[in-house]
Tab-separated table of C-alpha atoms and ligand atoms in Angstrom:
chain	number	residue	atom	x	y	z
A	1	MET	CA	97.394	155.429	78.981
A	2	ALA	CA	99.552	157.750	81.198
A	3	ALA	CA	102.816	156.753	81.796
A	4	PRO	CA	104.178	156.306	84.857
A	5	ALA	CA	105.527	159.356	86.847
A	6	ASP	CA	109.193	158.243	87.772
A	7	THR	CA	111.436	156.108	85.783
A	8	THR	CA	112.862	154.146	88.504
A	9	ASP	CA	110.463	153.721	91.401
A	10	THR	CA	109.819	149.837	92.195
A	11	ARG	CA	107.808	149.903	95.198
A	12	PHE	CA	104.329	151.902	95.575
A	13	SER	CA	103.070	151.601	99.323
A	14	LEU	CA	100.152	152.622	100.853
A	15	PRO	CA	99.862	154.210	104.586
A	16	GLN	CA	98.190	152.430	106.912
A	17	SER	CA	95.264	154.517	107.039
A	18	ALA	CA	94.638	153.713	103.280
A	19	LEU	CA	93.707	150.257	104.281
A	20	PRO	CA	90.257	149.374	102.651
A	21	THR	CA	87.396	149.580	105.234
A	22	ALA	CA	84.465	147.564	103.460
A	23	TRP	CA	84.789	144.483	101.021
A	24	PHE	CA	83.832	144.867	97.401
A	25	ASN	CA	80.914	142.709	96.385
A	26	VAL	CA	80.638	141.472	92.836
A	27	ALA	CA	77.268	140.240	93.244
A	28	PRO	CA	75.472	143.191	91.729
A	29	HIS	CA	78.011	143.826	89.065
A	30	LEU	CA	77.394	140.361	87.621
A	31	ALA	CA	75.430	140.184	84.369
A	32	SER	CA	72.893	137.788	85.931
A	33	PRO	CA	72.282	136.393	89.341
A	34	LEU	CA	74.641	133.220	90.396
A	35	ASP	CA	72.812	130.026	89.922
A	36	PRO	CA	71.789	128.774	93.834
A	37	PRO	CA	73.768	126.085	95.583
A	38	LEU	CA	71.599	122.984	95.735
A	39	HIS	CA	71.142	120.955	99.022
A	40	PRO	CA	73.239	117.420	98.431
A	41	GLY	CA	69.858	115.447	99.641
A	42	THR	CA	66.870	117.240	98.378
A	43	ARG	CA	68.651	119.363	95.260
A	44	GLU	CA	66.312	122.293	96.172
A	45	PRO	CA	68.529	125.362	96.848
A	46	VAL	CA	69.766	125.808	99.821
A	47	GLY	CA	68.626	128.307	102.513
A	48	PRO	CA	70.652	130.118	105.503
A	49	ASP	CA	69.276	127.392	107.760
A	50	ASP	CA	70.992	124.509	105.663
A	51	LEU	CA	74.226	125.931	106.522
A	52	ALA	CA	74.154	126.679	109.881
A	53	PRO	CA	75.571	123.956	111.058
A	54	LEU	CA	78.861	124.726	109.473
A	55	PHE	CA	79.017	128.488	109.017
A	56	ALA	CA	78.760	131.710	111.262
A	57	GLN	CA	75.091	133.793	110.527
A	58	GLU	CA	77.317	136.688	109.250
A	59	LEU	CA	79.212	134.486	106.995
A	60	ILE	CA	76.181	133.191	105.450
A	61	GLY	CA	74.431	136.703	104.986
A	62	GLN	CA	78.035	137.579	103.097
A	63	GLU	CA	77.497	134.708	100.968
A	64	MET	CA	73.986	135.622	99.766
A	65	SER	CA	74.295	139.445	100.017
A	66	ALA	CA	73.573	141.826	97.200
A	67	ASP	CA	74.860	144.742	98.722
A	68	PRO	CA	77.747	146.461	96.740
A	69	TRP	CA	79.798	147.087	99.932
A	70	ILE	CA	80.294	145.122	103.029
A	71	ASP	CA	81.987	146.877	105.874
A	72	ILE	CA	84.997	145.030	107.404
A	73	PRO	CA	84.906	145.019	111.307
A	74	GLY	CA	87.334	147.351	113.520
A	75	GLU	CA	88.362	143.881	115.364
A	76	VAL	CA	89.263	142.224	111.801
A	77	LEU	CA	90.997	145.556	110.443
A	78	ASP	CA	92.827	145.427	113.826
A	79	VAL	CA	94.561	142.094	112.790
A	80	LEU	CA	94.850	142.706	108.911
A	81	ARG	CA	96.899	146.084	110.039
A	82	LEU	CA	99.828	143.594	110.926
A	83	TRP	CA	100.818	143.008	107.641
A	84	ARG	CA	98.207	145.370	105.279
A	85	PRO	CA	98.280	147.214	103.148
A	86	THR	CA	100.747	144.913	101.162
A	87	PRO	CA	103.042	146.739	98.473
A	88	LEU	CA	102.447	146.747	94.981
A	89	VAL	CA	105.803	146.390	93.442
A	90	ARG	CA	106.885	147.088	89.524
A	91	ALA	CA	108.646	144.183	88.236
A	92	ARG	CA	111.416	146.299	86.486
A	93	ARG	CA	113.960	143.755	86.452
A	94	LEU	CA	111.831	141.155	85.161
A	95	GLU	CA	110.724	143.472	82.408
A	96	ALA	CA	114.219	144.000	81.600
A	97	ALA	CA	115.172	140.465	81.550
A	98	LEU	CA	112.431	140.247	79.032
A	99	GLY	CA	113.246	142.843	76.972
A	100	THR	CA	109.340	143.399	77.209
A	101	THR	CA	107.508	146.398	76.380
A	102	ALA	CA	105.058	145.757	78.873
A	103	ARG	CA	104.922	147.377	82.393
A	104	ILE	CA	104.841	144.585	85.051
A	105	TYR	CA	103.260	145.104	88.436
A	106	PHE	CA	102.796	142.350	91.384
A	107	LYS	CA	100.757	142.856	94.910
A	108	ASP	CA	102.836	140.983	97.236
A	109	GLU	CA	100.713	139.115	99.169
A	110	SER	CA	103.821	136.921	100.537
A	111	VAL	CA	104.264	139.743	103.500
A	112	SER	CA	101.490	137.944	105.240
A	113	PRO	CA	101.867	136.050	108.558
A	114	ALA	CA	101.069	132.685	106.574
A	115	GLY	CA	103.178	134.010	103.535
A	116	SER	CA	100.465	134.206	101.256
A	117	HIS	CA	96.956	136.124	100.887
A	118	LYS	CA	94.959	133.244	102.682
A	119	PRO	CA	94.897	135.385	105.866
A	120	ASN	CA	92.852	138.078	104.326
A	121	SER	CA	89.930	135.435	104.641
A	122	ALA	CA	90.881	133.544	107.442
A	123	VAL	CA	90.910	136.609	109.899
A	124	PRO	CA	86.962	137.495	109.203
A	125	GLN	CA	86.330	133.870	109.310
A	126	ALA	CA	87.666	133.188	112.758
A	127	PHE	CA	86.136	136.785	114.269
A	128	TYR	CA	82.580	136.186	112.902
A	129	ASN	CA	82.852	132.687	114.501
A	130	ALA	CA	84.241	133.643	117.572
A	131	LYS	CA	82.004	136.603	117.721
A	132	GLU	CA	78.868	133.792	117.437
A	133	GLY	CA	80.153	131.678	120.441
A	134	ILE	CA	82.095	128.991	118.198
A	135	THR	CA	85.137	127.501	119.994
A	136	ARG	CA	86.361	125.629	117.315
A	137	LEU	CA	87.218	125.394	113.787
A	138	THR	CA	88.075	122.745	111.345
A	139	THR	CA	89.240	122.974	107.987
A	140	GLU	CA	91.121	121.456	104.990
A	141	THR	CA	94.551	122.220	103.525
A	142	GLY	CA	96.303	121.779	100.487
A	143	ALA	CA	99.272	123.591	100.156
A	144	GLY	CA	99.742	124.369	103.716
A	145	GLN	CA	98.835	127.980	103.432
A	146	TRP	CA	95.330	128.058	104.327
A	147	GLY	CA	95.698	125.730	107.275
A	148	THR	CA	98.366	127.957	108.454
A	149	ALA	CA	96.471	131.017	107.696
A	150	LEU	CA	93.408	129.789	109.835
A	151	SER	CA	95.706	128.310	112.632
A	152	PHE	CA	97.191	132.111	112.727
A	153	ALA	CA	93.536	133.834	112.697
A	154	ALA	CA	92.232	130.910	115.125
A	155	ALA	CA	94.820	132.153	117.792
A	156	GLN	CA	93.799	135.823	117.312
A	157	TYR	CA	90.392	135.164	118.650
A	158	ASP	CA	91.298	132.133	121.099
A	159	LEU	CA	89.739	129.504	118.954
A	160	GLU	CA	91.128	125.965	118.343
A	161	CYS	CA	91.980	124.974	114.899
A	162	ALA	CA	91.929	121.499	113.906
A	163	VAL	CA	93.561	121.145	110.150
A	164	TYR	CA	93.033	118.001	107.646
A	165	MET	CA	96.195	118.627	105.289
A	166	VAL	CA	96.026	116.735	102.013
A	167	ARG	CA	98.512	113.684	102.692
A	168	LYS	CA	100.918	114.601	99.633
A	169	SER	CA	101.527	117.961	100.812
A	170	PHE	CA	101.764	116.526	104.440
A	171	GLU	CA	104.607	114.697	103.478
A	172	GLN	CA	106.157	117.252	101.039
A	173	LYS	CA	106.092	119.893	103.470
A	174	PRO	CA	106.550	118.907	107.125
A	175	TYR	CA	107.420	122.619	108.264
A	176	ARG	CA	103.759	123.502	107.563
A	177	LYS	CA	102.913	121.254	110.129
A	178	VAL	CA	105.438	123.017	112.883
A	179	ILE	CA	104.070	126.329	111.869
A	180	MET	CA	100.391	125.681	112.492
A	181	GLU	CA	101.106	123.739	115.832
A	182	THR	CA	103.297	127.043	116.897
A	183	TRP	CA	100.102	128.945	116.498
A	184	GLY	CA	98.079	126.154	118.140
A	185	GLY	CA	96.431	124.366	115.475
A	186	THR	CA	96.335	120.464	115.255
A	187	VAL	CA	97.131	118.913	111.843
A	188	VAL	CA	96.472	115.300	110.339
A	189	PRO	CA	96.804	113.994	106.803
A	190	SER	CA	93.845	113.524	104.881
A	191	PRO	CA	92.012	111.294	103.861
A	192	ILE	CA	92.203	109.948	107.618
A	193	ASP	CA	90.641	106.541	106.932
A	194	ASP	CA	93.096	105.901	103.691
A	195	PRO	CA	96.725	106.131	104.868
A	196	GLY	CA	97.775	104.825	101.327
A	197	HIS	CA	95.967	108.010	99.547
A	198	PRO	CA	97.715	110.737	98.396
A	199	GLY	CA	94.691	112.950	99.325
A	200	SER	CA	92.914	115.624	97.387
A	201	LEU	CA	91.178	118.962	98.575
A	202	GLY	CA	87.857	117.573	97.965
A	203	ALA	CA	88.778	114.626	100.276
A	204	ALA	CA	90.017	116.974	103.298
A	205	ILE	CA	87.047	119.001	102.783
A	206	SER	CA	84.864	115.864	103.690
A	207	ASP	CA	87.297	114.902	106.508
A	208	ALA	CA	86.715	118.401	107.655
A	209	VAL	CA	82.866	119.032	107.251
A	210	ARG	CA	82.528	115.155	108.877
A	211	ASP	CA	84.117	116.441	112.163
A	212	ALA	CA	82.240	119.862	112.175
A	213	VAL	CA	78.766	118.815	111.647
A	214	GLY	CA	79.194	116.151	114.472
A	215	ARG	CA	80.032	119.005	117.406
A	216	ASP	CA	78.018	122.033	118.567
A	217	ASP	CA	81.135	123.947	119.516
A	218	THR	CA	82.374	123.357	116.295
A	219	HIS	CA	82.028	125.099	112.591
A	220	TYR	CA	84.071	124.521	109.401
A	221	ALA	CA	86.120	127.319	107.427
A	222	LEU	CA	86.594	127.096	103.723
A	223	GLY	CA	89.537	128.607	102.302
A	224	SER	CA	88.414	129.637	99.038
A	225	VAL	CA	85.470	128.809	96.324
A	226	LEU	CA	82.653	130.497	98.340
A	227	ASN	CA	81.414	133.936	97.676
A	228	HIS	CA	82.316	135.179	100.916
A	229	VAL	CA	85.949	134.151	100.679
A	230	LEU	CA	86.482	135.797	97.498
A	231	LEU	CA	84.874	138.795	98.955
A	232	HIS	CA	87.085	139.158	101.970
A	233	GLN	CA	90.162	139.155	99.439
A	234	THR	CA	89.154	141.852	97.447
A	235	VAL	CA	91.382	143.877	99.916
A	236	ILE	CA	94.005	142.569	97.508
A	237	GLY	CA	92.610	144.702	94.099
A	238	LEU	CA	91.312	147.553	96.172
A	239	GLU	CA	94.548	148.437	97.506
A	240	ALA	CA	95.936	147.909	94.134
A	241	GLN	CA	93.633	150.160	92.240
A	242	GLN	CA	95.176	153.184	94.794
A	243	GLN	CA	98.764	151.907	94.200
A	244	LEU	CA	98.190	151.691	90.511
A	245	ALA	CA	97.360	155.041	90.564
A	246	SER	CA	100.109	156.509	92.427
A	247	ALA	CA	102.427	154.655	90.084
A	248	GLY	CA	100.421	156.769	86.914
A	249	GLU	CA	98.873	154.269	85.711
A	250	THR	CA	95.210	154.490	84.613
A	251	ARG	CA	94.171	150.896	84.800
A	252	PRO	CA	95.860	147.619	84.053
A	253	ASP	CA	95.076	145.995	80.525
A	254	VAL	CA	95.275	142.653	81.971
A	255	VAL	CA	94.886	141.200	85.458
A	256	ILE	CA	96.515	137.937	86.326
A	257	ALA	CA	96.364	135.090	88.900
A	258	PRO	CA	96.700	131.665	89.537
A	259	CYS	CA	93.656	129.862	90.441
A	260	GLY	CA	92.906	126.766	92.632
A	261	GLY	CA	89.449	127.523	94.079
A	262	GLY	CA	89.364	131.158	93.072
A	263	SER	CA	89.923	133.580	96.000
A	264	ASN	CA	93.293	135.207	95.527
A	265	LEU	CA	92.119	135.484	91.456
A	266	GLY	CA	88.897	136.872	92.667
A	267	GLY	CA	90.342	139.266	95.107
A	268	VAL	CA	92.895	140.733	93.034
A	269	ALA	CA	90.580	140.573	89.539
A	270	LEU	CA	86.973	141.259	90.774
A	271	PRO	CA	87.471	144.877	92.105
A	272	PHE	CA	88.373	145.815	88.345
A	273	LEU	CA	85.350	143.492	86.513
A	274	PRO	CA	83.378	146.728	86.284
A	275	ASP	CA	85.682	148.101	83.738
A	276	PRO	CA	85.179	146.188	80.365
A	277	SER	CA	88.668	147.217	79.292
A	278	VAL	CA	90.461	145.344	81.855
A	279	ARG	CA	90.997	141.655	80.790
A	280	LEU	CA	91.127	139.029	83.406
A	281	LEU	CA	93.083	135.988	83.482
A	282	ALA	CA	93.092	132.784	85.364
A	283	ALA	CA	96.059	130.375	85.240
A	284	GLU	CA	95.604	126.830	86.458
A	285	PRO	CA	97.590	123.694	86.050
A	286	ALA	CA	97.505	121.452	83.036
A	287	SER	CA	97.094	118.384	85.228
A	288	CYS	CA	94.123	119.860	87.108
A	289	PRO	CA	92.643	121.662	84.233
A	290	THR	CA	89.277	122.723	85.950
A	291	LEU	CA	88.594	125.682	83.851
A	292	THR	CA	90.365	124.901	80.505
A	293	GLN	CA	88.757	121.294	80.412
A	294	GLY	CA	86.480	120.770	83.163
A	295	ARG	CA	82.449	120.999	82.715
A	296	TYR	CA	79.955	123.696	83.582
A	297	GLU	CA	77.650	122.162	85.790
A	298	TYR	CA	76.364	121.130	89.292
A	299	ASP	CA	79.103	119.014	91.418
A	300	PHE	CA	79.823	118.774	94.865
A	301	GLY	CA	82.713	120.741	96.279
A	302	ASP	CA	83.746	117.652	98.492
A	303	THR	CA	84.523	113.772	97.403
A	304	ALA	CA	81.844	112.420	99.737
A	305	GLY	CA	79.267	114.603	98.686
A	306	PHE	CA	78.674	116.259	101.742
A	307	THR	CA	78.577	119.605	100.607
A	308	PRO	CA	76.045	121.642	98.719
A	309	LEU	CA	76.189	121.066	94.840
A	310	MET	CA	77.209	124.406	92.964
A	311	ASN	CA	77.189	125.478	89.695
A	312	MET	CA	81.048	125.434	88.731
A	313	TYR	CA	83.732	124.167	86.523
A	314	THR	CA	84.499	120.566	87.434
A	315	LEU	CA	86.564	117.660	86.640
A	316	GLY	CA	84.069	115.452	88.885
A	317	HIS	CA	84.172	115.299	92.484
A	318	ASP	CA	85.872	112.239	92.625
A	319	PHE	CA	88.794	113.679	90.449
A	320	VAL	CA	92.070	112.952	91.951
A	321	PRO	CA	94.779	115.228	90.577
A	322	PRO	CA	98.232	114.269	90.060
A	323	GLY	CA	100.612	115.034	93.232
A	324	ILE	CA	102.084	118.352	91.566
A	325	HIS	CA	103.729	120.669	93.958
A	326	ALA	CA	101.222	123.275	93.663
A	327	GLY	CA	99.106	121.620	96.119
A	328	GLY	CA	96.649	124.712	96.160
A	329	LEU	CA	95.633	124.083	92.853
A	330	ARG	CA	94.837	120.459	93.186
A	331	TYR	CA	91.176	121.359	93.089
A	332	HIS	CA	88.567	119.379	91.085
A	333	GLY	CA	86.031	122.541	91.138
A	334	ASP	CA	86.306	126.111	91.171
A	335	SER	CA	84.582	129.259	92.546
A	336	PRO	CA	81.018	129.714	91.005
A	337	ILE	CA	81.624	133.670	90.717
A	338	ILE	CA	84.973	132.722	88.645
A	339	SER	CA	83.221	129.841	86.590
A	340	LYS	CA	80.477	132.178	85.578
A	341	LEU	CA	82.747	134.645	84.422
A	342	VAL	CA	85.062	132.113	82.445
A	343	HIS	CA	81.464	130.779	80.921
A	344	GLU	CA	80.364	134.081	80.142
A	345	GLY	CA	83.662	135.003	78.241
A	346	ARG	CA	84.554	137.629	80.811
A	347	MET	CA	87.506	136.060	81.961
A	348	GLU	CA	90.076	133.969	79.963
A	349	ALA	CA	91.953	130.811	81.619
A	350	VAL	CA	95.109	129.170	80.581
A	351	ALA	CA	96.723	126.050	81.732
A	352	HIS	CA	100.465	125.446	82.619
A	353	ARG	CA	102.645	122.373	83.021
A	354	GLN	CA	105.036	121.984	86.298
A	355	ARG	CA	108.285	122.211	84.741
A	356	ALA	CA	107.620	125.700	82.586
A	357	VAL	CA	105.756	126.849	86.203
A	358	PHE	CA	109.262	126.387	87.974
A	359	GLU	CA	111.398	127.746	85.063
A	360	ALA	CA	109.334	130.745	85.248
A	361	ASN	CA	109.841	130.770	89.173
A	362	VAL	CA	113.310	130.279	89.086
A	363	LEU	CA	113.594	133.465	86.588
A	364	PHE	CA	111.675	135.406	88.853
A	365	ALA	CA	113.518	134.572	91.721
A	366	ARG	CA	116.745	135.429	90.146
A	367	VAL	CA	115.834	138.810	88.778
A	368	GLU	CA	113.395	139.763	91.604
A	369	GLY	CA	114.729	138.284	94.456
A	370	LYS	CA	111.487	136.476	95.592
A	371	LEU	CA	111.251	132.654	95.977
A	372	PRO	CA	107.574	132.022	94.570
A	373	ALA	CA	105.088	129.306	95.902
A	374	PRO	CA	104.495	126.757	93.255
A	375	GLU	CA	101.187	128.131	92.931
A	376	ALA	CA	102.553	131.733	92.202
A	377	GLY	CA	104.486	130.586	89.256
A	378	HIS	CA	101.294	129.692	87.659
A	379	GLY	CA	100.547	133.299	87.512
A	380	ILE	CA	104.168	134.039	86.489
A	381	ALA	CA	104.312	131.714	83.723
A	382	SER	CA	101.255	133.713	82.287
A	383	VAL	CA	102.713	137.064	83.012
A	384	ILE	CA	105.556	136.016	80.976
A	385	GLN	CA	103.414	134.737	77.986
A	386	GLU	CA	101.502	138.276	78.432
A	387	ALA	CA	104.572	140.411	77.853
A	388	HIS	CA	106.232	138.280	74.997
A	389	ASP	CA	103.028	138.936	73.571
A	390	ALA	CA	102.921	142.618	73.989
A	391	THR	CA	106.640	142.900	72.808
A	392	ALA	CA	105.475	141.175	69.542
A	393	LYS	CA	102.948	143.455	68.894
A	394	ASN	CA	104.871	146.704	70.217
A	395	GLU	CA	102.313	147.400	73.124
A	396	GLU	CA	102.936	148.966	76.450
A	397	ARG	CA	100.539	146.479	78.018
A	398	VAL	CA	100.145	147.166	81.723
A	399	ILE	CA	100.114	143.620	83.482
A	400	LEU	CA	99.222	143.270	87.123
A	401	PHE	CA	99.477	140.110	88.693
A	402	ASN	CA	98.897	138.466	92.247
A	403	TYR	CA	102.014	137.388	94.069
A	404	CYS	CA	99.884	134.841	95.957
A	405	GLY	CA	102.612	133.399	98.331
A	406	HIS	CA	106.363	132.636	98.893
A	407	GLY	CA	108.041	129.223	98.256
A	408	LEU	CA	110.313	129.203	101.200
A	409	LEU	CA	108.648	125.880	102.749
A	410	ASP	CA	108.369	124.517	99.207
A	411	LEU	CA	112.191	124.104	98.689
A	412	ALA	CA	112.312	120.117	98.373
A	413	ALA	CA	110.178	121.185	95.256
A	414	TYR	CA	112.860	123.630	93.886
A	415	GLN	CA	115.702	121.026	94.788
A	416	GLU	CA	114.037	118.473	92.613
A	417	TYR	CA	113.680	121.075	89.595
A	418	LEU	CA	117.174	122.121	90.159
A	419	ALA	CA	118.436	118.729	89.991
A	420	GLY	CA	116.579	118.128	86.713
A	421	ASP	CA	114.200	115.282	88.393
A	422	LEU	CA	110.988	117.449	88.316
A	423	VAL	CA	108.981	115.551	85.837
A	424	ASP	CA	106.110	116.912	83.930
A	425	GLU	CA	102.937	115.231	85.116
A	426	PRO	CA	100.879	112.968	82.590
B	501	LIG	C1	100.223	130.446	97.777
B	501	LIG	C2	98.729	129.612	97.084
B	501	LIG	N1	98.399	130.645	96.073
B	501	LIG	C3	97.139	130.143	95.546
B	501	LIG	C4	96.419	129.058	96.196
B	501	LIG	C5	94.900	128.705	95.369
B	501	LIG	O1	93.755	129.095	96.258
B	501	LIG	P1	92.565	130.190	95.484
B	501	LIG	O2	92.694	130.019	94.186
B	501	LIG	O3	91.580	130.121	96.534
B	501	LIG	O4	93.845	131.409	95.408
B	501	LIG	C6	96.658	128.432	97.322
B	501	LIG	C7	95.938	127.563	97.891
B	501	LIG	O5	96.472	126.805	98.912
B	501	LIG	C8	98.044	128.891	97.818
B	501	LIG	O6	98.158	128.347	99.064
């Protein structure tokens, strides 16, 4: 493997002209086609007409597309250019702190308006809906990142945006609501009909879908799980490929990302799938261990059973995860694409407990300066394990991970950790 050209560079930026102009569709690269989603009533495969009350036609087309590349519309690129391409950073100070033989790189998605990777899909979803004459979007949000991203994206195309926020996060992070409202979104805690309930992503999806199906002017937008969401996120991995080359790397040996519904993981990892020498690794919470302990079977995407059934790893659609701080990872199911790759052994998965995640985050913040989202810490905890493993084997392992979001609105969680009050969930 080529060694990096320079010994001190830490930041590999791309000119804006290098922003990818097409998304990478993984469908033609899978070993076999994905199992179809099934209608919740008939249990027959769903067709485009079944999805039309919820999604824009272009998004339904992308969900089912077998085209290897899908052009990114100019109106979407115009908005993505506000923060893309994002930097690739060589985490030299983390490497030094770990004393590792590995070379560690991260893609910094925290520089987006919402502070995470989520606007990469929020922008095209809002664009296609506005183009079709839809004037209002509904959605769920766990960590608050997706609701923030969609509120921002909706504002770019003059759409209203109604966000159902998992009650536990709504209470943990009051300032997320303020950001969403600043962009014109409205935010209510979910489940709306059970004020004593901490909520879950599955329940918030039910609230948002119920709202959307009742109105002709409204569609629903999902922040993860679905094929078109992972597709939109592939700008992350496509940029990283160019940036690793400019850093003098032939390829990463392992690509790591936290996994809630699979969108940032898919975004960074899927463009590397065709190269069998690149390992792909999902990091999830031990308290919501979908990929490591779930069953691979058809299940609903939401709690109430409104959504199509998808073949995926699931803990059961009525599973209510403990109220850990990584709200974006509290999802019972997972992307069918990610699930299939794990099921077939092409992708690995590991689970981390909450305290270990914050330990990794605090180390990262102290040496690299950036304060990670609790979700991001799951990836960082895996990076540290990989780096130690490489060192033990005296390997020059090239590790790429997705720094999927900052934690500047998660300070209550840090406060708890620093005070010694953060407990490992049962
Ligand atoms: C910062 C951050 N990372 C990761 C996730 C998990 O989602 P996904 O698996 O779709 O990337 C979320 C979800 O809200 C998030 O906010």
